[in-house]
Amino acid sequence: PELAKQYETYYSKELPVDLVNDEAFWNYGDKPQATRNVSGAILNYLKNKVPNLFGGSADLAPSNKTEMTDMGWFTKENYTGKNIHFGVRENGMAAVTNGIVLHGGLRSYCATFFVFTDYMKPMMRLASLMEIPTVFVMTHDSIGVGEDGPTHEPIEQLSMLRAQPNMTVFRPADAKETAAGWLVALTQPKTPITLALSRQNLEQLNGSGPIAMKGAYVLTEHEKAQGILMASGSEVGLAVHTAKLLEEEGILVNVVSMPSQELFDAQPSDYKAKVLPKHLKKRLAIEAGATQSWYKYVGLDGKVFGIDRFGASAPGERIFEEFGFTKEKIGRASCR
């Protein structure tokens, strides 16, 4: 009977635990943390709550933070291991993970640097086409990669995957948003997800949490707002600081965090209208990547502050400053 119950649990599309109301699942402290580190902590929290998790990384587990500690490695000598050494074979890794998900019984994920979605694209596309919930954990999501330079700094990859039908792209801005991304990943029955996670530490935000599962929400709101700053991932904190700078100049703006355009687009029209009110036409989208996917949200009167060129090699903080991602430069480009 115990094995029968375990079998039913593994093959069920429902999670065996209520994570939405699990306070520990949403609590990762107040200190700034890289979302890849938070993701690793979440994975190791989930390993006992969701025991059929099974996955690994393309030779980058320490960087991707995807090892489930004390769960062993799957080898020909040890079939009980829950971690997989895929080796440097990103497209093969994605194909294997898709196969595990297709078989059923296991919730599987794979991981590498976000820029290497270029190698994985055929199998990521097949996951979308086959309507299977493969989890792609992609870290080092922006020019914040730093010294590795333009070959390792994603620019167009967010837009590429957002253009793919039936793919959820989720780029969290802090720990609670990262937890929301993982919960979406474990509850979507027919849609794969790409979790785009930061290398650099990000501040924890006041107001984030399960609401991030809606794809976008108003993080800070003013009754007499004159415009909207919207962003994803590491740029949300920058938007919050920019809004404070503008407020000192007498300009009030709402700040919208949008970790997932796909999830936001799926919301009811009245919710979308509350997040992006039609009368607020002065809008600025901020993201350290290609600008293409943001124009439908800013409208003809809005702007997008992004990167439509390749990156450069420099420490993460220096490169963000050189590319104009400071509250002063964003403020000058914004809702005045």
XYZ file of N, CA, C and O in Angstrom, residues 22-211:
760
model
N 2.638 27.693 2.578
C 3.796 27.238 3.341
C 4.737 28.423 3.572
O 5.467 28.842 2.665
N 4.724 28.981 4.781
C 5.512 30.191 5.060
C 6.995 29.978 4.813
O 7.698 30.879 4.322
N 7.502 28.803 5.142
C 8.933 28.531 4.968
C 9.337 28.566 3.499
O 10.475 28.930 3.167
N 8.414 28.210 2.610
C 8.707 28.206 1.184
C 8.941 29.627 0.657
O 9.639 29.809 -0.347
N 8.367 30.622 1.340
C 8.463 32.007 0.868
C 9.463 32.832 1.669
O 9.642 34.017 1.403
N 10.132 32.249 2.639
C 10.994 33.019 3.540
C 12.459 32.670 3.326
O 12.917 31.587 3.690
N 13.215 33.617 2.762
C 14.645 33.406 2.514
C 15.485 34.569 3.028
O 16.580 34.823 2.535
N 14.940 35.270 4.029
C 15.691 36.337 4.674
C 15.606 37.660 3.946
O 15.014 37.774 2.871
N 16.199 38.684 4.568
C 16.123 40.051 4.037
C 17.394 40.494 3.317
O 17.429 41.562 2.724
N 18.453 39.692 3.396
C 19.716 40.100 2.788
C 19.649 39.976 1.263
O 18.955 39.103 0.737
N 20.370 40.832 0.547
C 20.450 40.669 -0.917
C 21.029 39.311 -1.277
O 21.996 38.856 -0.658
N 20.421 38.674 -2.260
C 20.885 37.362 -2.703
C 20.733 37.248 -4.217
O 19.806 37.805 -4.801
N 21.634 36.506 -4.817
C 21.471 36.174 -6.228
C 20.296 35.207 -6.365
O 20.144 34.299 -5.547
N 19.471 35.390 -7.386
C 18.314 34.503 -7.515
C 18.734 33.069 -7.851
O 17.999 32.129 -7.565
N 19.934 32.880 -8.411
C 20.413 31.499 -8.614
C 20.658 30.822 -7.272
O 20.406 29.625 -7.106
N 21.166 31.577 -6.271
C 21.387 31.010 -4.943
C 20.071 30.676 -4.258
O 19.933 29.632 -3.623
N 19.109 31.583 -4.398
C 17.786 31.335 -3.818
C 17.166 30.104 -4.457
O 16.580 29.254 -3.783
N 17.302 29.989 -5.777
C 16.768 28.828 -6.483
C 17.369 27.537 -5.943
O 16.660 26.528 -5.766
N 18.669 27.551 -5.649
C 19.316 26.379 -5.072
C 18.750 26.032 -3.710
O 18.538 24.848 -3.394
N 18.483 27.050 -2.890
C 17.889 26.818 -1.573
C 16.472 26.264 -1.710
O 16.061 25.366 -0.962
N 15.727 26.799 -2.679
C 14.360 26.329 -2.920
C 14.381 24.866 -3.355
O 13.592 24.041 -2.873
N 15.289 24.533 -4.268
C 15.381 23.155 -4.754
C 15.681 22.189 -3.612
O 15.100 21.088 -3.533
N 16.538 22.608 -2.700
C 16.874 21.732 -1.577
C 15.791 21.714 -0.506
O 15.735 20.787 0.308
N 14.920 22.713 -0.500
C 13.728 22.657 0.350
C 12.694 21.714 -0.256
O 12.022 20.957 0.445
N 12.593 21.751 -1.581
C 11.586 20.948 -2.269
C 11.928 19.463 -2.331
O 11.032 18.634 -2.506
N 13.206 19.115 -2.210
C 13.617 17.726 -2.469
C 12.904 16.717 -1.571
O 12.697 15.561 -1.971
N 12.514 17.143 -0.370
C 11.783 16.257 0.533
C 10.277 16.470 0.456
O 9.505 15.573 0.809
N 9.858 17.661 0.018
C 8.429 17.949 -0.131
C 7.873 17.345 -1.416
O 6.722 16.915 -1.478
N 8.699 17.367 -2.467
C 8.309 16.834 -3.773
C 9.355 15.784 -4.138
O 10.298 16.050 -4.884
N 9.230 14.576 -3.624
C 10.322 13.594 -3.687
C 10.620 13.034 -5.074
O 11.626 12.342 -5.234
N 9.780 13.343 -6.072
C 10.074 12.821 -7.414
C 10.789 13.837 -8.297
O 10.794 13.719 -9.517
N 11.418 14.841 -7.672
C 12.283 15.745 -8.424
C 13.532 14.995 -8.878
O 14.123 14.228 -8.114
N 13.959 15.250 -10.107
C 15.082 14.490 -10.672
C 15.688 15.326 -11.791
O 15.013 15.684 -12.754
N 16.967 15.709 -11.657
C 17.540 16.534 -12.715
C 18.997 16.858 -12.480
O 19.647 16.289 -11.598
N 19.509 17.767 -13.278
C 20.918 18.114 -13.158
C 21.312 19.213 -14.110
O 20.474 19.911 -14.672
N 22.616 19.334 -14.316
C 23.179 20.462 -15.040
C 24.201 19.987 -16.070
O 24.764 18.890 -15.953
N 24.429 20.826 -17.062
C 25.440 20.543 -18.090
C 26.817 20.949 -17.574
O 27.389 21.947 -18.008
N 27.314 20.198 -16.591
C 28.652 20.401 -16.051
C 28.802 21.718 -15.285
O 29.900 22.222 -15.121
N 27.658 22.305 -14.848
C 27.717 23.599 -14.177
C 26.920 23.616 -12.874
O 26.487 24.677 -12.429
N 26.703 22.458 -12.282
C 25.865 22.397 -11.080
C 26.302 23.376 -9.978
O 25.449 24.030 -9.368
N 27.617 23.536 -9.690
C 27.997 24.501 -8.644
C 27.626 25.939 -9.001
O 27.304 26.728 -8.115
N 27.671 26.288 -10.301
C 27.310 27.640 -10.723
C 25.803 27.812 -10.854
O 25.258 28.877 -10.539
N 25.134 26.773 -11.333
C 23.684 26.839 -11.486
C 22.938 26.625 -10.174
O 21.737 26.870 -10.099
N 23.630 26.128 -9.156
C 23.030 25.835 -7.851
C 21.880 24.825 -7.995
O 20.786 25.017 -7.462
N 22.143 23.749 -8.702
C 21.083 22.783 -8.986
C 21.326 21.405 -8.384
O 20.623 20.452 -8.732
N 22.300 21.280 -7.485
C 22.519 19.978 -6.852
C 21.626 19.833 -5.628
O 21.623 20.693 -4.738
N 20.869 18.738 -5.578
C 20.108 18.398 -4.378
C 21.054 17.660 -3.441
O 21.439 16.519 -3.699
N 21.451 18.328 -2.387
C 22.470 17.773 -1.498
C 21.980 16.497 -0.803
O 20.790 16.367 -0.482
N 22.908 15.575 -0.603
C 22.647 14.303 0.087
C 21.668 13.403 -0.657
O 21.095 12.482 -0.070
N 21.453 13.673 -1.950
C 20.535 12.860 -2.739
C 21.271 11.966 -3.739
O 20.646 11.235 -4.487
N 22.596 12.043 -3.757
C 23.375 11.157 -4.600
C 23.303 11.494 -6.076
O 22.501 12.327 -6.508
N 24.191 10.846 -6.837
C 24.255 11.058 -8.283
C 23.791 9.805 -9.017
O 24.176 8.691 -8.671
N 22.965 9.983 -10.013
C 22.470 8.871 -10.814
C 23.597 8.345 -11.701
O 24.133 9.078 -12.536
N 23.967 7.087 -11.534
C 25.007 6.446 -12.344
C 24.585 5.008 -12.624
O 23.587 4.520 -12.073
N 25.358 4.324 -13.442
C 25.030 2.921 -13.720
C 25.200 2.051 -12.481
O 24.652 0.956 -12.395
N 25.972 2.561 -11.510
C 26.127 1.828 -10.253
C 25.091 2.259 -9.213
O 24.878 1.575 -8.213
N 24.451 3.407 -9.410
C 23.537 3.946 -8.400
C 22.291 4.526 -9.070
O 22.271 5.701 -9.433
N 21.271 3.714 -9.217
C 20.027 4.170 -9.834
C 19.162 4.984 -8.874
O 18.146 5.534 -9.275
N 19.562 5.050 -7.607
C 18.762 5.803 -6.640
C 19.156 7.276 -6.568
O 18.472 8.072 -5.930
N 20.261 7.655 -7.199
C 20.686 9.052 -7.171
C 19.678 9.949 -7.863
O 19.072 9.577 -8.881
N 19.499 11.165 -7.337
C 18.514 12.094 -7.900
C 19.147 13.257 -8.662
O 18.447 14.101 -9.205
N 20.477 13.297 -8.690
C 21.188 14.310 -9.456
C 21.830 13.666 -10.681
O 22.305 12.532 -10.615
N 21.861 14.407 -11.789
C 22.431 13.883 -13.026
C 23.606 14.748 -13.463
O 23.483 15.971 -13.565
N 24.740 14.118 -13.737
C 25.862 14.783 -14.416
C 25.620 14.651 -15.922
O 25.911 13.616 -16.513
N 25.112 15.695 -16.559
C 24.828 15.602 -17.992
C 26.084 15.775 -18.843
O 26.132 15.317 -19.988
N 27.094 16.460 -18.310
C 28.249 16.791 -19.136
C 27.936 17.963 -20.052
O 26.823 18.475 -20.095
N 28.936 18.398 -20.811
C 28.765 19.578 -21.678
C 28.094 19.144 -22.978
O 28.733 18.968 -24.013
N 26.793 18.944 -22.891
C 26.001 18.534 -24.056
C 24.594 19.091 -23.860
O 23.621 18.376 -23.573
N 24.473 20.418 -24.023
C 23.253 21.113 -23.632
C 22.007 20.621 -24.371
O 20.956 20.411 -23.769
N 22.111 20.449 -25.690
C 20.925 20.023 -26.437
C 20.548 18.587 -26.083
O 19.374 18.259 -25.919
N 21.556 17.707 -25.923
C 21.291 16.345 -25.486
C 20.682 16.310 -24.098
O 19.784 15.507 -23.814
N 21.162 17.182 -23.225
C 20.619 17.288 -21.872
C 19.130 17.618 -21.909
O 18.312 16.976 -21.216
N 18.779 18.609 -22.721
C 17.371 19.006 -22.818
C 16.529 17.875 -23.398
O 15.383 17.649 -22.968
N 17.098 17.140 -24.363
C 16.372 16.017 -24.958
C 16.120 14.926 -23.921
O 15.012 14.376 -23.821
N 17.141 14.594 -23.131
C 17.001 13.583 -22.084
C 15.945 14.017 -21.063
O 15.081 13.228 -20.645
N 16.000 15.274 -20.659
C 15.046 15.779 -19.664
C 13.625 15.722 -20.201
O 12.689 15.339 -19.490
N 13.444 16.104 -21.467
C 12.124 15.967 -22.085
C 11.651 14.515 -22.046
O 10.477 14.238 -21.769
N 12.554 13.592 -22.320
C 12.197 12.174 -22.312
C 11.759 11.695 -20.944
O 10.799 10.912 -20.813
N 12.453 12.167 -19.910
C 12.085 11.806 -18.534
C 10.680 12.315 -18.212
O 9.853 11.606 -17.625
N 10.400 13.564 -18.613
C 9.078 14.148 -18.366
C 8.005 13.396 -19.154
O 6.918 13.104 -18.643
N 8.304 13.058 -20.408
C 7.349 12.314 -21.228
C 7.020 10.950 -20.624
O 5.878 10.488 -20.661
N 8.025 10.304 -20.054
C 7.808 9.003 -19.427
C 6.805 9.106 -18.291
O 5.971 8.223 -18.081
N 6.871 10.207 -17.539
C 5.975 10.381 -16.406
C 6.564 9.839 -15.128
O 7.530 9.068 -15.123
N 5.976 10.249 -14.027
C 6.413 9.776 -12.719
C 7.471 10.638 -12.068
O 7.631 10.607 -10.849
N 8.215 11.400 -12.851
C 9.264 12.262 -12.321
C 9.057 13.697 -12.798
O 8.633 13.925 -13.931
N 9.362 14.626 -11.923
C 9.351 16.049 -12.286
C 10.805 16.420 -12.542
O 11.611 16.431 -11.616
N 11.125 16.711 -13.778
C 12.537 16.827 -14.139
C 12.913 18.234 -14.597
O 12.113 18.941 -15.205
N 14.154 18.588 -14.304
C 14.701 19.895 -14.667
C 16.113 19.707 -15.202
O 16.779 18.698 -14.948
N 16.577 20.682 -15.969
C 17.973 20.722 -16.390
C 18.454 22.157 -16.338
O 17.646 23.081 -16.272
N 19.770 22.340 -16.363
C 20.301 23.674 -16.096
C 21.606 23.928 -16.838
O 22.391 23.013 -17.097
N 21.820 25.207 -17.142
C 23.092 25.692 -17.679
C 23.047 27.218 -17.647
O 22.137 27.812 -17.062
N 24.036 27.877 -18.263
C 24.006 29.338 -18.370
C 22.939 29.744 -19.388
O 22.736 29.061 -20.398
N 22.295 30.874 -19.141
C 21.175 31.317 -19.969
C 21.565 31.501 -21.434
O 20.790 31.204 -22.340
N 22.783 31.972 -21.676
C 23.200 32.217 -23.059
C 23.213 30.916 -23.861
O 23.041 30.923 -25.086
N 23.366 29.771 -23.178
C 23.445 28.491 -23.882
C 22.082 27.927 -24.260
O 21.992 26.801 -24.763
N 21.017 28.714 -24.025
C 19.727 28.338 -24.612
C 19.840 28.297 -26.137
O 19.041 27.626 -26.798
N 20.832 28.990 -26.687
C 21.080 28.917 -28.130
C 21.336 27.479 -28.563
O 20.882 27.047 -29.625
N 22.083 26.734 -27.739
C 22.365 25.337 -28.058
C 21.140 24.454 -27.830
O 20.956 23.434 -28.497
N 20.318 24.825 -26.855
C 19.211 23.980 -26.409
C 17.904 24.240 -27.157
O 16.939 23.495 -26.999
N 17.872 25.279 -27.956
C 16.613 25.752 -28.538
C 15.795 24.657 -29.226
O 14.564 24.603 -29.039
N 16.392 23.759 -30.029
C 15.543 22.747 -30.681
C 14.748 21.897 -29.689
O 13.564 21.610 -29.921
N 15.373 21.512 -28.580
C 14.681 20.665 -27.612
C 13.756 21.466 -26.698
O 12.749 20.945 -26.226
N 14.081 22.736 -26.466
C 13.164 23.598 -25.729
C 11.901 23.824 -26.564
O 10.779 23.824 -26.046
N 12.097 23.966 -27.852
C 10.957 24.147 -28.756
C 10.083 22.896 -28.777
O 8.844 22.969 -28.789
N 10.729 21.717 -28.770
C 9.966 20.479 -28.758
C 9.179 20.316 -27.456
O 8.064 19.786 -27.451
N 9.736 20.762 -26.347
C 9.001 20.713 -25.078
C 7.713 21.522 -25.187
O 6.646 21.082 -24.726
N 7.802 22.699 -25.794
C 6.610 23.529 -25.996
C 5.633 22.855 -26.947
O 4.424 22.821 -26.705
N 6.165 22.304 -28.037
C 5.328 21.673 -29.046
C 4.607 20.439 -28.486
O 3.433 20.191 -28.786
N 5.308 19.664 -27.652
C 4.732 18.449 -27.078
C 3.875 18.724 -25.846
O 3.263 17.798 -25.298
N 3.863 19.986 -25.387
C 3.065 20.397 -24.231
C 3.436 19.601 -22.978
O 2.602 18.985 -22.322
N 4.730 19.649 -22.638
C 5.213 18.975 -21.430
C 5.890 19.995 -20.509
O 6.543 20.931 -20.981
N 5.759 19.827 -19.192
C 6.233 20.856 -18.252
C 7.696 20.703 -17.840
O 8.034 20.695 -16.648
N 8.602 20.607 -18.797
C 10.030 20.556 -18.484
C 10.463 21.882 -17.846
O 10.015 22.956 -18.269
N 11.332 21.801 -16.858
C 11.832 23.000 -16.177
C 13.270 23.255 -16.628
O 14.148 22.406 -16.453
N 13.495 24.430 -17.207
C 14.827 24.832 -17.658
C 15.351 25.908 -16.704
O 14.827 27.016 -16.666
N 16.357 25.561 -15.910
C 16.934 26.494 -14.936
C 18.135 27.162 -15.594
O 19.192 26.546 -15.761
N 17.982 28.425 -15.948
C 19.016 29.145 -16.695
C 19.567 30.282 -15.838
O 18.849 31.235 -15.521
N 20.830 30.188 -15.468
C 21.436 31.203 -14.601
C 22.361 32.130 -15.403
O 22.576 31.931 -16.587
N 22.874 33.167 -14.720
C 23.746 34.163 -15.365
C 22.976 34.818 -16.512
O 23.307 34.696 -17.679
N 21.897 35.516 -16.122
C 20.850 35.904 -17.069
C 21.068 37.231 -17.788
O 20.186 37.670 -18.529
N 22.203 37.899 -17.581
C 22.364 39.226 -18.185
C 23.840 39.597 -18.294
O 24.727 38.782 -18.033
N 24.087 40.859 -18.636
C 25.456 41.373 -18.682
C 26.111 41.328 -17.313
O 27.326 41.508 -17.198
N 25.327 41.032 -16.264
C 25.875 40.872 -14.927
C 26.843 39.706 -14.832
O 27.533 39.555 -13.827
N 26.907 38.867 -15.868
C 27.921 37.805 -15.937
C 29.311 38.425 -15.787
O 30.218 37.835 -15.206
N 29.478 39.637 -16.361
C 30.709 40.396 -16.134
C 31.897 39.981 -16.968
O 31.856 40.017 -18.197
N 32.955 39.532 -16.305
C 34.251 39.339 -16.965
C 34.243 38.254 -18.046
O 35.162 38.208 -18.866
N 33.255 37.370 -18.055
C 33.203 36.348 -19.109
C 32.979 36.969 -20.492
O 33.225 36.328 -21.510
N 32.480 38.187 -20.515
C 32.408 38.935 -21.765
C 31.203 38.622 -22.644
O 30.315 37.857 -22.266
N 31.172 39.227 -23.842
C 29.981 39.173 -24.696
C 29.580 37.781 -25.156
O 28.408 37.547 -25.446
N 30.512 36.839 -25.225
C 30.132 35.483 -25.642
C 29.232 34.811 -24.619
O 28.460 33.903 -24.954
N 29.316 35.236 -23.354
C 28.558 34.600 -22.274
C 27.455 35.496 -21.722
O 26.787 35.116 -20.754
N 27.265 36.673 -22.316
C 26.264 37.608 -21.807
C 25.017 37.580 -22.687
O 25.062 38.000 -23.840
N 23.890 37.096 -22.148
C 22.664 37.016 -22.944
C 22.160 38.417 -23.315
O 22.146 39.315 -22.476
N 21.747 38.570 -24.535
C 21.135 39.810 -24.992
C 19.756 39.515 -25.599
O 18.730 39.993 -25.125
N 19.738 38.684 -26.630
C 18.504 38.419 -27.382
C 17.744 37.203 -26.885
O 16.636 36.907 -27.361
N 18.289 36.479 -25.916
C 17.705 35.190 -25.526
C 16.331 35.332 -24.862
O 15.450 34.495 -25.063
N 16.119 36.377 -24.075
C 14.801 36.582 -23.471
C 13.749 36.785 -24.554
O 12.675 36.171 -24.519
N 14.053 37.655 -25.521
C 13.101 37.890 -26.613
C 12.882 36.625 -27.434
O 11.756 36.340 -27.871
N 13.947 35.857 -27.657
C 13.845 34.626 -28.431
C 12.851 33.654 -27.798
O 11.966 33.113 -28.472
N 12.982 33.444 -26.486
C 12.110 32.483 -25.833
C 10.706 33.026 -25.608
O 9.730 32.269 -25.595
N 10.577 34.347 -25.433
C 9.240 34.935 -25.317
C 8.465 34.828 -26.626
O 7.235 34.816 -26.626
N 9.196 34.743 -27.734
C 8.544 34.605 -29.042
C 8.089 33.175 -29.314
O 7.335 32.925 -30.250
N 8.540 32.230 -28.477
C 8.226 30.823 -28.696
C 6.845 30.491 -28.132
O 6.572 30.737 -26.955
N 5.956 29.921 -28.932
C 4.636 29.545 -28.412
C 4.746 28.538 -27.274
O 5.632 27.677 -27.270
N 3.830 28.656 -26.314
C 3.729 27.712 -25.195
C 5.037 27.554 -24.427
O 5.431 26.455 -24.069
N 5.691 28.663 -24.145
C 6.852 28.685 -23.260
C 6.649 29.806 -22.246
O 6.393 30.955 -22.633
N 6.740 29.489 -20.966
C 6.700 30.512 -19.928
C 8.127 30.925 -19.597
O 8.949 30.079 -19.238
N 8.423 32.194 -19.754
C 9.721 32.746 -19.361
C 9.503 33.501 -18.054
O 8.636 34.378 -17.975
N 10.275 33.171 -17.024
C 10.083 33.770 -15.703
C 11.422 34.283 -15.200
O 12.334 33.510 -14.932
N 11.538 35.606 -15.092
C 12.785 36.253 -14.642
C 12.519 36.975 -13.319
O 12.064 38.120 -13.307
N 12.778 36.314 -12.195
C 12.410 36.879 -10.898
C 13.332 37.999 -10.441
O 14.510 38.038 -10.782
N 12.765 38.875 -9.588
C 13.500 40.046 -9.113
C 14.052 39.881 -7.711
O 14.895 40.669 -7.289
N 13.562 38.893 -6.972
C 14.060 38.677 -5.615
C 13.733 37.250 -5.186
O 13.286 36.420 -6.006
N 13.920 36.948 -3.905
C 13.755 35.575 -3.420
C 12.313 35.090 -3.545
O 12.056 33.972 -4.003
N 11.359 35.918 -3.131
C 9.960 35.495 -3.168
C 9.475 35.317 -4.597
O 8.682 34.408 -4.881
N 9.934 36.163 -5.496
C 9.572 35.966 -6.900
C 10.186 34.678 -7.446
O 9.584 33.999 -8.280
N 11.380 34.332 -6.969
C 12.008 33.071 -7.391
C 11.180 31.886 -6.923
O 10.970 30.915 -7.673
N 10.696 31.951 -5.689
C 9.815 30.902 -5.181
C 8.545 30.818 -6.022
O 8.064 29.719 -6.337
N 8.004 31.972 -6.404
C 6.811 31.986 -7.253
C 7.085 31.315 -8.591
O 6.251 30.563 -9.109
N 8.271 31.560 -9.150
C 8.637 30.932 -10.419
C 8.702 29.422 -10.308
O 8.217 28.697 -11.189
N 9.284 28.935 -9.224
C 9.360 27.480 -9.016
C 7.972 26.874 -8.818
O 7.686 25.767 -9.302
N 7.091 27.598 -8.126
C 5.743 27.075 -7.924
C 4.979 27.004 -9.246
O 4.263 26.036 -9.510
N 5.159 28.018 -10.092
C 4.572 27.965 -11.434
C 5.122 26.756 -12.193
O 4.383 26.011 -12.840
N 6.445 26.553 -12.091
C 7.095 25.453 -12.807
C 6.514 24.097 -12.417
O 6.386 23.199 -13.259
N 6.149 23.950 -11.150
C 5.682 22.662 -10.646
C 4.174 22.470 -10.794
O 3.661 21.386 -10.474
N 3.472 23.492 -11.254
C 2.007 23.390 -11.338
C 1.460 23.593 -12.747
O 0.256 23.476 -12.949
N 2.314 23.904 -13.717
C 1.838 24.018 -15.097
C 1.819 22.621 -15.725
O 2.879 22.005 -15.878
N 0.666 22.109 -16.118
C 0.622 20.732 -16.615
C 1.106 20.551 -18.048
O 1.553 19.470 -18.422
N 1.044 21.624 -18.868
C 1.327 21.452 -20.294
C 2.313 22.469 -20.862
O 2.489 22.550 -22.075
N 2.957 23.229 -19.993
C 3.814 24.308 -20.479
C 5.189 24.251 -19.822
O 5.291 24.272 -18.592
N 6.257 24.171 -20.614
C 7.609 24.253 -20.033
C 7.890 25.667 -19.535
O 7.211 26.629 -19.941
N 8.870 25.784 -18.667
C 9.211 27.095 -18.120
C 10.712 27.295 -18.157
O 11.484 26.346 -17.955
N 11.126 28.518 -18.457
C 12.520 28.929 -18.359
C 12.654 29.876 -17.177
O 12.050 30.957 -17.180
N 13.395 29.468 -16.159
C 13.687 30.333 -15.022
C 15.013 31.034 -15.308
O 16.063 30.400 -15.346
N 14.961 32.345 -15.550
C 16.156 33.128 -15.871
C 16.648 33.801 -14.597
O 16.013 34.728 -14.092
N 17.787 33.345 -14.077
C 18.233 33.698 -12.733
C 19.545 34.477 -12.746
O 20.413 34.241 -13.588
N 19.701 35.355 -11.769
C 20.854 36.258 -11.742
C 22.078 35.637 -11.101
O 21.983 34.795 -10.204
N 23.230 36.096 -11.563
C 24.491 35.765 -10.896
C 24.725 36.694 -9.710
O 25.243 36.279 -8.672
N 24.362 37.964 -9.866
C 24.646 38.987 -8.865
C 23.538 39.050 -7.809
O 22.406 38.643 -8.040
N 23.893 39.571 -6.636
C 22.932 39.713 -5.547
C 21.887 40.769 -5.876
O 22.199 41.833 -6.433
N 20.634 40.493 -5.498
C 19.526 41.422 -5.705
C 18.864 41.719 -4.367
O 18.735 40.840 -3.513
N 18.421 42.953 -4.187
C 17.728 43.340 -2.961
C 16.383 42.625 -2.858
O 15.757 42.298 -3.869
N 15.938 42.403 -1.614
C 14.595 41.859 -1.401
C 13.580 43.010 -1.474
O 13.838 44.102 -0.966
N 12.466 42.755 -2.107
C 11.486 43.796 -2.390
C 10.311 43.740 -1.420
O 9.842 42.652 -1.062
N 9.806 44.886 -1.018
C 8.596 44.951 -0.210
C 7.383 44.823 -1.135
O 7.199 45.643 -2.037
N 6.596 43.770 -0.903
C 5.391 43.604 -1.714
C 5.431 42.453 -2.685
O 4.423 42.140 -3.334
N 6.593 41.798 -2.815
C 6.654 40.642 -3.703
C 6.108 39.417 -2.981
O 5.848 39.440 -1.787
N 5.905 38.320 -3.709
C 5.368 37.109 -3.102
C 4.558 36.314 -4.104
O 4.807 36.381 -5.314
N 3.552 35.571 -3.644
C 2.749 34.739 -4.550
C 2.094 35.504 -5.682
O 1.808 34.937 -6.736
N 1.862 36.807 -5.493
C 1.242 37.605 -6.546
C 2.077 37.610 -7.825
O 1.565 37.825 -8.924
